mmCIF file of C-alpha atoms and ligand atoms in Angstrom:
data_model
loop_
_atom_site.group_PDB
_atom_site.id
_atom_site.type_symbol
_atom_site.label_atom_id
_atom_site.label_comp_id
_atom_site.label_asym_id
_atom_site.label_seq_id
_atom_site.Cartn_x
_atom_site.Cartn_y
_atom_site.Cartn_z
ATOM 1 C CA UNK Z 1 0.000 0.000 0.000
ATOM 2 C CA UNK Z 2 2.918 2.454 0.874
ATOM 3 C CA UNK Z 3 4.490 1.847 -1.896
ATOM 4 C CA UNK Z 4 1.819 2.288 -4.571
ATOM 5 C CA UNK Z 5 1.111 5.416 -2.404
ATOM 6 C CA UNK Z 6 4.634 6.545 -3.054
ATOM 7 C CA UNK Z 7 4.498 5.499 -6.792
ATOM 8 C CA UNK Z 8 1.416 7.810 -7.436
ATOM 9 C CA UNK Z 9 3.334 11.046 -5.449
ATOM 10 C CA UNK Z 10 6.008 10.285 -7.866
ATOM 11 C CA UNK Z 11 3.894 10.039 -10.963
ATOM 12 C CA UNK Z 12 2.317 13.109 -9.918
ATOM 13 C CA UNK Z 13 5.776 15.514 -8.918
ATOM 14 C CA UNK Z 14 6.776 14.194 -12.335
ATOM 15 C CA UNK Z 15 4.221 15.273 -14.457
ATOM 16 C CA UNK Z 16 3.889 18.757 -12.475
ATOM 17 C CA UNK Z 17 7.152 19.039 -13.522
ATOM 18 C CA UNK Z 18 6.562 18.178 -17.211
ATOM 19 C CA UNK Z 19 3.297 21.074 -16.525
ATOM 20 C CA UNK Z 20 5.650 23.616 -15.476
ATOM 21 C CA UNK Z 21 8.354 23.213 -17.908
ATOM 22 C CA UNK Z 22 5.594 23.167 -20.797
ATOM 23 C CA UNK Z 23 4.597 26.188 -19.410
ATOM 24 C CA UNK Z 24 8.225 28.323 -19.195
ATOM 25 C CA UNK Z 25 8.660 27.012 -22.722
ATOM 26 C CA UNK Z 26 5.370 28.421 -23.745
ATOM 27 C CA UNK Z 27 6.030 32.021 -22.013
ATOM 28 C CA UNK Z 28 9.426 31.979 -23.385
ATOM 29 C CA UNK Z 29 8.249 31.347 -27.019
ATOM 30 C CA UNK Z 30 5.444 33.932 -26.683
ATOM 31 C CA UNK Z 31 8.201 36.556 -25.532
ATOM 32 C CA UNK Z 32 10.493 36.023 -28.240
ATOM 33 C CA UNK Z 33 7.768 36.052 -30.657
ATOM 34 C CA UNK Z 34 5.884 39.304 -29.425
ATOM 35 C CA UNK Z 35 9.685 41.023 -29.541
ATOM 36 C CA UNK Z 36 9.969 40.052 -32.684
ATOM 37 C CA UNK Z 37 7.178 41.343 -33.538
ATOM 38 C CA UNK Z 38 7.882 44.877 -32.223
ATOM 39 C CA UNK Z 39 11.494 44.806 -33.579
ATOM 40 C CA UNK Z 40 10.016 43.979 -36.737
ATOM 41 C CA UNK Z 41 7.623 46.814 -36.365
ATOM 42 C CA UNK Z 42 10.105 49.308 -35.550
ATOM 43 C CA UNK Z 43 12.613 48.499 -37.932
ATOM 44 C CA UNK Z 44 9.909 49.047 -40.787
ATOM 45 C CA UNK Z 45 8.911 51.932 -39.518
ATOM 46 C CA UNK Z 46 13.014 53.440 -38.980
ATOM 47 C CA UNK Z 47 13.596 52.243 -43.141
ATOM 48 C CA UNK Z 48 10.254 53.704 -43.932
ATOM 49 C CA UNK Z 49 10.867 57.405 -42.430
ATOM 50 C CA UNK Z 50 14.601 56.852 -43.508
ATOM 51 C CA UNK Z 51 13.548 56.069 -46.767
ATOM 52 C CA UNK Z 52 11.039 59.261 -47.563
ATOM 53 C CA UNK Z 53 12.058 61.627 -50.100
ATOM 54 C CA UNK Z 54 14.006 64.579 -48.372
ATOM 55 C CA UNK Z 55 14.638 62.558 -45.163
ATOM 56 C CA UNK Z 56 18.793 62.972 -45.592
ATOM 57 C CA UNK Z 57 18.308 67.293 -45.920
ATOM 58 C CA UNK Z 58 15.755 67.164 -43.022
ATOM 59 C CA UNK Z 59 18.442 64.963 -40.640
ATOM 60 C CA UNK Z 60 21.088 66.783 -41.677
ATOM 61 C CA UNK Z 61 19.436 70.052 -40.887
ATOM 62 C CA UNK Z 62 19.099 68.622 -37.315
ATOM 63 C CA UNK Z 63 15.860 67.323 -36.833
ATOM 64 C CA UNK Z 64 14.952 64.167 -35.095
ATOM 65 C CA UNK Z 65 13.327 61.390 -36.580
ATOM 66 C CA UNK Z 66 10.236 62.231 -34.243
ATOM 67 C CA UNK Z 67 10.111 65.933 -35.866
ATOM 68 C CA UNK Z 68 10.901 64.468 -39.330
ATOM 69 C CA UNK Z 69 8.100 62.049 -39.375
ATOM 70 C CA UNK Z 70 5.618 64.877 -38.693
ATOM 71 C CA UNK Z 71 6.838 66.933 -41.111
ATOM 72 C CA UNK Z 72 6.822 64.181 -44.184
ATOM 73 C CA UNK Z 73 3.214 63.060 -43.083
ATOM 74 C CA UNK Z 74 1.606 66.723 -43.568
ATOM 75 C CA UNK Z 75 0.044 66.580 -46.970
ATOM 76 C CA UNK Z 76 1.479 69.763 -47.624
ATOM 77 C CA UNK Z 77 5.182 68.879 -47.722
ATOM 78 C CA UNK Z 78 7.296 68.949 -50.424
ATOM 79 C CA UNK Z 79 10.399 66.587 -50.607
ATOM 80 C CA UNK Z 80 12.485 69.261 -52.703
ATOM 81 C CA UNK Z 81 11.763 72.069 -50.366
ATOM 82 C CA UNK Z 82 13.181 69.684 -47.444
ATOM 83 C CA UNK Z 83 16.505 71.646 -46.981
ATOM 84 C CA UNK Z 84 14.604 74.889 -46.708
ATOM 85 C CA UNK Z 85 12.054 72.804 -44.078
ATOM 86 C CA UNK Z 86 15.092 72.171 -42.211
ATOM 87 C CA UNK Z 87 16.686 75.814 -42.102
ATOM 88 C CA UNK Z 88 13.475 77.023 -41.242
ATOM 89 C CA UNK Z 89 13.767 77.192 -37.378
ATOM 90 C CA UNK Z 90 9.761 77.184 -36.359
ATOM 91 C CA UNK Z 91 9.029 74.296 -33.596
ATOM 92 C CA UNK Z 92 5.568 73.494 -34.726
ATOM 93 C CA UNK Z 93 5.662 71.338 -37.891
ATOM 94 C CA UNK Z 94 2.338 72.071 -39.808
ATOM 95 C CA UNK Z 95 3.815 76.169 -39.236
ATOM 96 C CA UNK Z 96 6.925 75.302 -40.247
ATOM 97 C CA UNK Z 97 6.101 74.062 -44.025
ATOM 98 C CA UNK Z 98 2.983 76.390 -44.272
ATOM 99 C CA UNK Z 99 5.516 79.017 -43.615
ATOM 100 C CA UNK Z 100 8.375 77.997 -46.481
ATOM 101 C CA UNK Z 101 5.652 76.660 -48.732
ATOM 102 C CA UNK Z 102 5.037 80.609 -48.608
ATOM 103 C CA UNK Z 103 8.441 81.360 -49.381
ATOM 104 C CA UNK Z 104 8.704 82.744 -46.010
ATOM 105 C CA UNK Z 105 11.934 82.004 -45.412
ATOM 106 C CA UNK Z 106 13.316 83.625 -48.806
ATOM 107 C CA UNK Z 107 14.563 86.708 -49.918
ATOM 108 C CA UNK Z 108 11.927 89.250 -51.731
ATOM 109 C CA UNK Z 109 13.088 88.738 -55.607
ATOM 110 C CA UNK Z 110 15.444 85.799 -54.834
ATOM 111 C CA UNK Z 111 13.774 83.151 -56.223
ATOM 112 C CA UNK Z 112 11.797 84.350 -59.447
ATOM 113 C CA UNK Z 113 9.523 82.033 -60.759
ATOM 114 C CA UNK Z 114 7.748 83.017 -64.148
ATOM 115 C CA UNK Z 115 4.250 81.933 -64.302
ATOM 116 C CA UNK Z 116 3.533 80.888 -68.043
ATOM 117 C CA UNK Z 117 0.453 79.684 -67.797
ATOM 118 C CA UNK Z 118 -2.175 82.287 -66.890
ATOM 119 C CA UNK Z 119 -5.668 79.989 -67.292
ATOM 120 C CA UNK Z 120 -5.548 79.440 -63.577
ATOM 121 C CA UNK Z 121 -6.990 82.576 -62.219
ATOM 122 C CA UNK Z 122 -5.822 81.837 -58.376
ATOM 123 C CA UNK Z 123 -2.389 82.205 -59.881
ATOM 124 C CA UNK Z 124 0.522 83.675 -57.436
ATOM 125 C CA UNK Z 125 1.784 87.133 -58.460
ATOM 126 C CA UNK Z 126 4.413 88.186 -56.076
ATOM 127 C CA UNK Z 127 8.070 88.804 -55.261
ATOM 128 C CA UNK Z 128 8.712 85.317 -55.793
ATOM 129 C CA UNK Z 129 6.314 84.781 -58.700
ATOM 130 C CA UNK Z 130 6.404 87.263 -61.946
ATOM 131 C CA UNK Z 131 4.454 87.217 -65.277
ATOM 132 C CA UNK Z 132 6.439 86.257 -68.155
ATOM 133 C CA UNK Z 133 8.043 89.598 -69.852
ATOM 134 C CA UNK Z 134 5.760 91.829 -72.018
ATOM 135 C CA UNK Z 135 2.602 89.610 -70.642
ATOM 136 C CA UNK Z 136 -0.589 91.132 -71.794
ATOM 137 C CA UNK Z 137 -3.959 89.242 -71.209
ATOM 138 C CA UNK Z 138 -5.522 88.265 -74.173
ATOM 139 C CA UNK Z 139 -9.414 89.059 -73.041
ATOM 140 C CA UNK Z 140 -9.308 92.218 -71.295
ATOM 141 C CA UNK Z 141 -12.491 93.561 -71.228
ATOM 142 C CA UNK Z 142 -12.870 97.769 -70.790
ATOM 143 C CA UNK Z 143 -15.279 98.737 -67.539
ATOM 144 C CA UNK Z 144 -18.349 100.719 -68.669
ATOM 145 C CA UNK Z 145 -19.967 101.056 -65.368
ATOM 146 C CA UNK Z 146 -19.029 100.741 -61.518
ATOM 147 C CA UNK Z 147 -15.458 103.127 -62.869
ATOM 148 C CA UNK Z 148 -14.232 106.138 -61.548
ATOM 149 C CA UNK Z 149 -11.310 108.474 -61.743
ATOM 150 C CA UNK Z 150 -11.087 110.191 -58.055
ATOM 151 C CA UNK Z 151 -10.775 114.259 -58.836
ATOM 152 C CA UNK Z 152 -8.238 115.692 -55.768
ATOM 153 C CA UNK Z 153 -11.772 116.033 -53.951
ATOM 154 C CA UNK Z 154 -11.624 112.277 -53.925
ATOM 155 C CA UNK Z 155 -14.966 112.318 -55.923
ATOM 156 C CA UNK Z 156 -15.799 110.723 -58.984
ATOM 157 C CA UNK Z 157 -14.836 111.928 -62.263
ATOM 158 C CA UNK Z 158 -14.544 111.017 -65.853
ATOM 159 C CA UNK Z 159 -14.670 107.218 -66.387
ATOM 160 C CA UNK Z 160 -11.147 106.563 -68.070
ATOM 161 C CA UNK Z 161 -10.404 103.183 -69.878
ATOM 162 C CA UNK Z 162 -10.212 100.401 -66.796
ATOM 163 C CA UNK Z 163 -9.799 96.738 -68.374
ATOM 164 C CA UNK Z 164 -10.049 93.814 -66.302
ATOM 165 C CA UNK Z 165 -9.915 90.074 -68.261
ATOM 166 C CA UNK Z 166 -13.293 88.882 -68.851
ATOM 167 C CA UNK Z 167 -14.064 86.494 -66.183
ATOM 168 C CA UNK Z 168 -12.927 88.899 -63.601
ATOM 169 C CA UNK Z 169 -15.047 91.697 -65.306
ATOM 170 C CA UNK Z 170 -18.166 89.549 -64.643
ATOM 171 C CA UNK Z 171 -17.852 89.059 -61.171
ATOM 172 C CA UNK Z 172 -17.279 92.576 -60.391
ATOM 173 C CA UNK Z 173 -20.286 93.750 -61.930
ATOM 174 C CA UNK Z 174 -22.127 91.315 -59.944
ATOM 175 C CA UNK Z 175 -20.284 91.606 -57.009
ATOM 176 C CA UNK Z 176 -21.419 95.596 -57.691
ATOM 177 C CA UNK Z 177 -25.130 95.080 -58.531
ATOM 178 C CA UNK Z 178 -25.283 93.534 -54.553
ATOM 179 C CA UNK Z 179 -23.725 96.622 -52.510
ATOM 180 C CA UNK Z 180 -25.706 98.872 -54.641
ATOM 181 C CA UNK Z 181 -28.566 97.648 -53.258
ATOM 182 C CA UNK Z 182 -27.172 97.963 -49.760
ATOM 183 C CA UNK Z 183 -26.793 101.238 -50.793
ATOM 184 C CA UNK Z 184 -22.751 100.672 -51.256
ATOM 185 C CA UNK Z 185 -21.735 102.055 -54.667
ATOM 186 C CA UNK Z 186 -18.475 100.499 -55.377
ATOM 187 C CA UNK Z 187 -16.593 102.227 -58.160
ATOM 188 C CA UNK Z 188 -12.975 100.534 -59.211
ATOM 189 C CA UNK Z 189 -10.280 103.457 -59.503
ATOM 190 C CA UNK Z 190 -7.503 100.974 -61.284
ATOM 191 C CA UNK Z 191 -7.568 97.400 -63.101
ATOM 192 C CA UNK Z 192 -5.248 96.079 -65.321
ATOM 193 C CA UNK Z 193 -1.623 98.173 -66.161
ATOM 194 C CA UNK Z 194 0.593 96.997 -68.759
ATOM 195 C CA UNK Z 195 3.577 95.565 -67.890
ATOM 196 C CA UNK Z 196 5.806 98.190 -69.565
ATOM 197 C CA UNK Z 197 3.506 101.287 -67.466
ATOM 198 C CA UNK Z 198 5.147 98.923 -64.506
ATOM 199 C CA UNK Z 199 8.801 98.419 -65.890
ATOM 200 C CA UNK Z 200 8.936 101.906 -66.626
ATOM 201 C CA UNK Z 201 7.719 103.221 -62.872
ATOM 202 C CA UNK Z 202 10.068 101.215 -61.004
ATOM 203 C CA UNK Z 203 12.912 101.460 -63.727
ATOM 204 C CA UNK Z 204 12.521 105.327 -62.794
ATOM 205 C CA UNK Z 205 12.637 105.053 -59.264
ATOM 206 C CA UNK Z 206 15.403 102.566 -59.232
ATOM 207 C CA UNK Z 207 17.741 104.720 -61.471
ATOM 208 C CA UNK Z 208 16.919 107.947 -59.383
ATOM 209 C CA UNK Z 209 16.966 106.519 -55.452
ATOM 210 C CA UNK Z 210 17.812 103.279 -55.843
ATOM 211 C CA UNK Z 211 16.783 99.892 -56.394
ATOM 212 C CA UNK Z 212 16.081 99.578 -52.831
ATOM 213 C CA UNK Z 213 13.602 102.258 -52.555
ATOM 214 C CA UNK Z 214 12.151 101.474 -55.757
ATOM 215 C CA UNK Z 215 11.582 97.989 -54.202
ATOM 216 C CA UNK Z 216 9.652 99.328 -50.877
ATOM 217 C CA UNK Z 217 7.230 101.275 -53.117
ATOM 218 C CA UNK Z 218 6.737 99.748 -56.437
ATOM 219 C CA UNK Z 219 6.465 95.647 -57.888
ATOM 220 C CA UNK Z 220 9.347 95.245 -60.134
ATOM 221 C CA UNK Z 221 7.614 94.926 -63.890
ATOM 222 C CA UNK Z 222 5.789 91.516 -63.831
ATOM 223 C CA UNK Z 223 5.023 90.897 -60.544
ATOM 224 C CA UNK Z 224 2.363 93.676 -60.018
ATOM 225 C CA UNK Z 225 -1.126 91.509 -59.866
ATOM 226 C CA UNK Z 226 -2.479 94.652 -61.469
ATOM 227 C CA UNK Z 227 -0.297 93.325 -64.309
ATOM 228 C CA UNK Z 228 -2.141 90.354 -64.237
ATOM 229 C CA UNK Z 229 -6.092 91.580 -64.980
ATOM 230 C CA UNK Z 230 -6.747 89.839 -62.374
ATOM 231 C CA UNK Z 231 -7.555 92.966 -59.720
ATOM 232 C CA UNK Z 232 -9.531 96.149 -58.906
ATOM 233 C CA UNK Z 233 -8.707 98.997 -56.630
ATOM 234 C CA UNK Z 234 -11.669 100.180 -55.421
ATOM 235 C CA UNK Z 235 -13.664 102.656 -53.904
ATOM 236 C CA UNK Z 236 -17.123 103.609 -52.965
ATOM 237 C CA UNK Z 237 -19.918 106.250 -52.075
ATOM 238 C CA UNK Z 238 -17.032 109.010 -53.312
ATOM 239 C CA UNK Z 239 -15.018 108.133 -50.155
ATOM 240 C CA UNK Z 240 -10.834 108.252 -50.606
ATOM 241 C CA UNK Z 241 -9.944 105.147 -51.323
ATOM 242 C CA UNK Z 242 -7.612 105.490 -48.851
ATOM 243 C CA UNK Z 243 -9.843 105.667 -46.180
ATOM 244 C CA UNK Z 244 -12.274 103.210 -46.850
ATOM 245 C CA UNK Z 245 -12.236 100.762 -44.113
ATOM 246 C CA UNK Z 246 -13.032 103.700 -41.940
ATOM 247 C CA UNK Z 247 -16.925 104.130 -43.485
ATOM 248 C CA UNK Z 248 -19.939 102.061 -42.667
ATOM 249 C CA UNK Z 249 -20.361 99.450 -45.825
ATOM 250 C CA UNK Z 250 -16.884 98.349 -46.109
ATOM 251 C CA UNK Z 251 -17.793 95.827 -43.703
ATOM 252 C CA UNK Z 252 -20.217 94.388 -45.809
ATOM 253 C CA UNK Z 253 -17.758 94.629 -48.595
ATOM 254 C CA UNK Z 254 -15.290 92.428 -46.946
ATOM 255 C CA UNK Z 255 -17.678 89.868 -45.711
ATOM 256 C CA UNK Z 256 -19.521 89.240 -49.058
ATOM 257 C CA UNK Z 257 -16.389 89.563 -51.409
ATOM 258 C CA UNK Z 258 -15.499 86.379 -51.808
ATOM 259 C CA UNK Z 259 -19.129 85.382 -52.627
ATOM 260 C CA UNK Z 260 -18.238 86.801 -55.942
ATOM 261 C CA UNK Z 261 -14.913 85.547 -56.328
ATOM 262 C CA UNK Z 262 -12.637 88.028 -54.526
ATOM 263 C CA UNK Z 263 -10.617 88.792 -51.395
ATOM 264 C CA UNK Z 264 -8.756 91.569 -49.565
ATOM 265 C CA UNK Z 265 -5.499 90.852 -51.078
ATOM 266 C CA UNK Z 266 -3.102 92.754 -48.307
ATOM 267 C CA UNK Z 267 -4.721 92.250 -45.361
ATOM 268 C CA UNK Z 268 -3.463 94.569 -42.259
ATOM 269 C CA UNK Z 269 -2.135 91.338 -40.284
ATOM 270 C CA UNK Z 270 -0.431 89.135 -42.482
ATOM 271 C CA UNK Z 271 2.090 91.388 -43.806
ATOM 272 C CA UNK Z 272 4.545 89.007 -43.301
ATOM 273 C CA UNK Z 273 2.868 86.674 -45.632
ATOM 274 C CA UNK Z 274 1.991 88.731 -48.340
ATOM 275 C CA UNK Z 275 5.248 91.104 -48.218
ATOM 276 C CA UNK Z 276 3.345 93.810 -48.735
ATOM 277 C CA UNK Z 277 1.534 96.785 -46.720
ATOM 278 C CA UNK Z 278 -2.029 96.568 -45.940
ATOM 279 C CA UNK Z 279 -4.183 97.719 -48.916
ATOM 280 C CA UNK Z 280 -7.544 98.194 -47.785
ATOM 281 C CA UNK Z 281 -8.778 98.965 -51.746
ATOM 282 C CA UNK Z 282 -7.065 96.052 -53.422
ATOM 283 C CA UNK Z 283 -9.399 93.048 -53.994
ATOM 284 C CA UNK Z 284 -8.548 90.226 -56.414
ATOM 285 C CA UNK Z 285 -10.074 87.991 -58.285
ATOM 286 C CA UNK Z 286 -9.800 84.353 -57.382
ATOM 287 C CA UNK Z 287 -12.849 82.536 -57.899
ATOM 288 C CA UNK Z 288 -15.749 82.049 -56.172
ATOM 289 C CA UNK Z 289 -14.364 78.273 -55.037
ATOM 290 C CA UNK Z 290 -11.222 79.497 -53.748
ATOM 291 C CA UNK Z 291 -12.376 82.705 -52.468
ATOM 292 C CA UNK Z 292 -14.829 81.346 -50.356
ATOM 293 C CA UNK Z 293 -11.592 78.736 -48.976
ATOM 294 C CA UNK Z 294 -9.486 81.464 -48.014
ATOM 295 C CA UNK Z 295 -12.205 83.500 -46.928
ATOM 296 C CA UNK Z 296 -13.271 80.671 -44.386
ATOM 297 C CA UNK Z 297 -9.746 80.066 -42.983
ATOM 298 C CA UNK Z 298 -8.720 83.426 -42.839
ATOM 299 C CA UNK Z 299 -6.004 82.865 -45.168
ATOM 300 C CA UNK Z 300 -3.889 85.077 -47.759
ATOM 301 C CA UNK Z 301 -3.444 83.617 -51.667
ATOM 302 C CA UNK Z 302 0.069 82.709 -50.282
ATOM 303 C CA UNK Z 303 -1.882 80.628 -47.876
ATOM 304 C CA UNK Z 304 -4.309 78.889 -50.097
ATOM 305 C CA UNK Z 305 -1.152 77.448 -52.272
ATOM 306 C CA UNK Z 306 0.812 76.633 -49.476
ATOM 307 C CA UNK Z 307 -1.820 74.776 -47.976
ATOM 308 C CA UNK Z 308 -1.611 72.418 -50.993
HETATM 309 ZN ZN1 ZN I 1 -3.975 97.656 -56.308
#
């Protein structure tokens, strides 16, 4: 009896034993097969950032794989602007490329790009973005209403010749026909100017003070948007154009712009953007799509294509 007793203990420490090895083995196979897995992981994920386009001028500029990583994944970055990402010190990624994709970080007139193709009316005209030479728009259209010429009283005058391209033209008389019945009579004081009006103004200016002072007050020939067709300074109920944003209906005028296709080009806080002084009279023409786009984000044009 004893001994069977003692047979069965045996038989039982043994297979506890077996139990409990089974078991380390099974733990141990489970851990090197969930670290594999997260090695595996990792590693893809290390070649995948290490393999994005721009990756090498982004490291090399000093940024961390973390930083990197948020940068590439914005859908607004642009592998060949990567060095320029890099020497861009702004902490905050999505700033960072909105901010060079806006040329930002470049000298005015440094980088000239000519813009051949003019069918895409939200088209950048800037100081990094000119008109080709001698551009003229092939359907300017002469303004026979909503025109002025302000007399030194600031009223309105004779109606000279002010051409804006077609599509632009349209939108302006509309966008007219709706303050006048809010009893806002917009009148546009300047459209389209010809490229060689522009090359001769700041030709002038640079040869008597300077291309530097030329540059603070005049677009170099080309990269005027008035150039382009594309924009109206404007005016209304006789007030100095100047002045506007001072009267009762410019409000309106700025809120219900872009319904029509246009927005305040220079606005008074994002100088930095646009490069240029606040112009409360110049409106451009962008479409009704995009207009309503920046309009809604509080964007510039600089913005909108930077965005993208
Ligand atoms: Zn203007």
């Amino acid at each position: 009896m004893k001994r069977k007793r003692k047979k069965i203990m045996k038989k039982r420490t043994r297979n506890r034993l077996i139990l409990l090895i089974g078991v380390i083995l099974v733990l141990l196979l489970a851990f090197f097969m969930i670290r594999g897995i997260v090695t595996g992981i990792s590693s893809l994920f290390t070649s995948d950032i290490q393999s994005v386009e721009g990756y090498e001028e982004l490291q090399s500029g000093g940024l961390t794989d973390e930083e990197i990583s948020e940068i590439v994944s914005l859908p607004n970055y642009h592998s060949e602007r990567a060095a320029r990402y890099a020497a861009w010190d702004v902490k905050d990624a999505k700033e960072r490329v909105m901010q060079v994709n806006c040329d930002m970080d470049l000298e005015p007139y440094s980088n000239t790009i000519i813009q051949e193709d003019d069918t895409d009316v939200t088209m950048l005209i800037n100081k990094f973005y000119a008109l080709p030479e001698g551009y003229v728009p092939a359907d300017l259209v002469s303004l026979d209403k909503y025109a002025c010429v302000q007399g030194e009283d600031f009223s309105c005058q004779d109606v000279e010749q002010i051409e804006l391209r077609k599509e632009v033209y349209d939108a302006y008389i509309e966008f007219c026909d709706a303050a006048s019945k809010e009893n806002i009579n917009i009148r546009a004081i300047a459209g389209y100017r010809s490229y060689d009006y522009q090359a001769g103004l700041w030709n002038y200016n640079a040869s008597v003070y300077g291309e530097a002072y030329a540059d603070e007050y005049y677009a170099r020939p080309g990269q005027s948007e008035h150039n382009s067709g594309l924009c109206v300074d404007i005016t209304f109920n006789g007030y100095n154009y100047n002045e506007i944003e001072n009267y009762d209906g410019y409000e309106w005028i700025l809120n219900n712009a872009h319904k029509y296709g246009f927005i305040l080009r220079y606005p008074k806080d994002k100088v930095d953007v646009t490069r240029y002084g606040y112009e409360s009279w110049h409106f451009r023409y962008v479409g009704k799509e995009a207009a309503k786009v920046i309009y809604d984000n509080d964007w510039t044009l600089e913005e909108y294509h930077g965005s993208k």
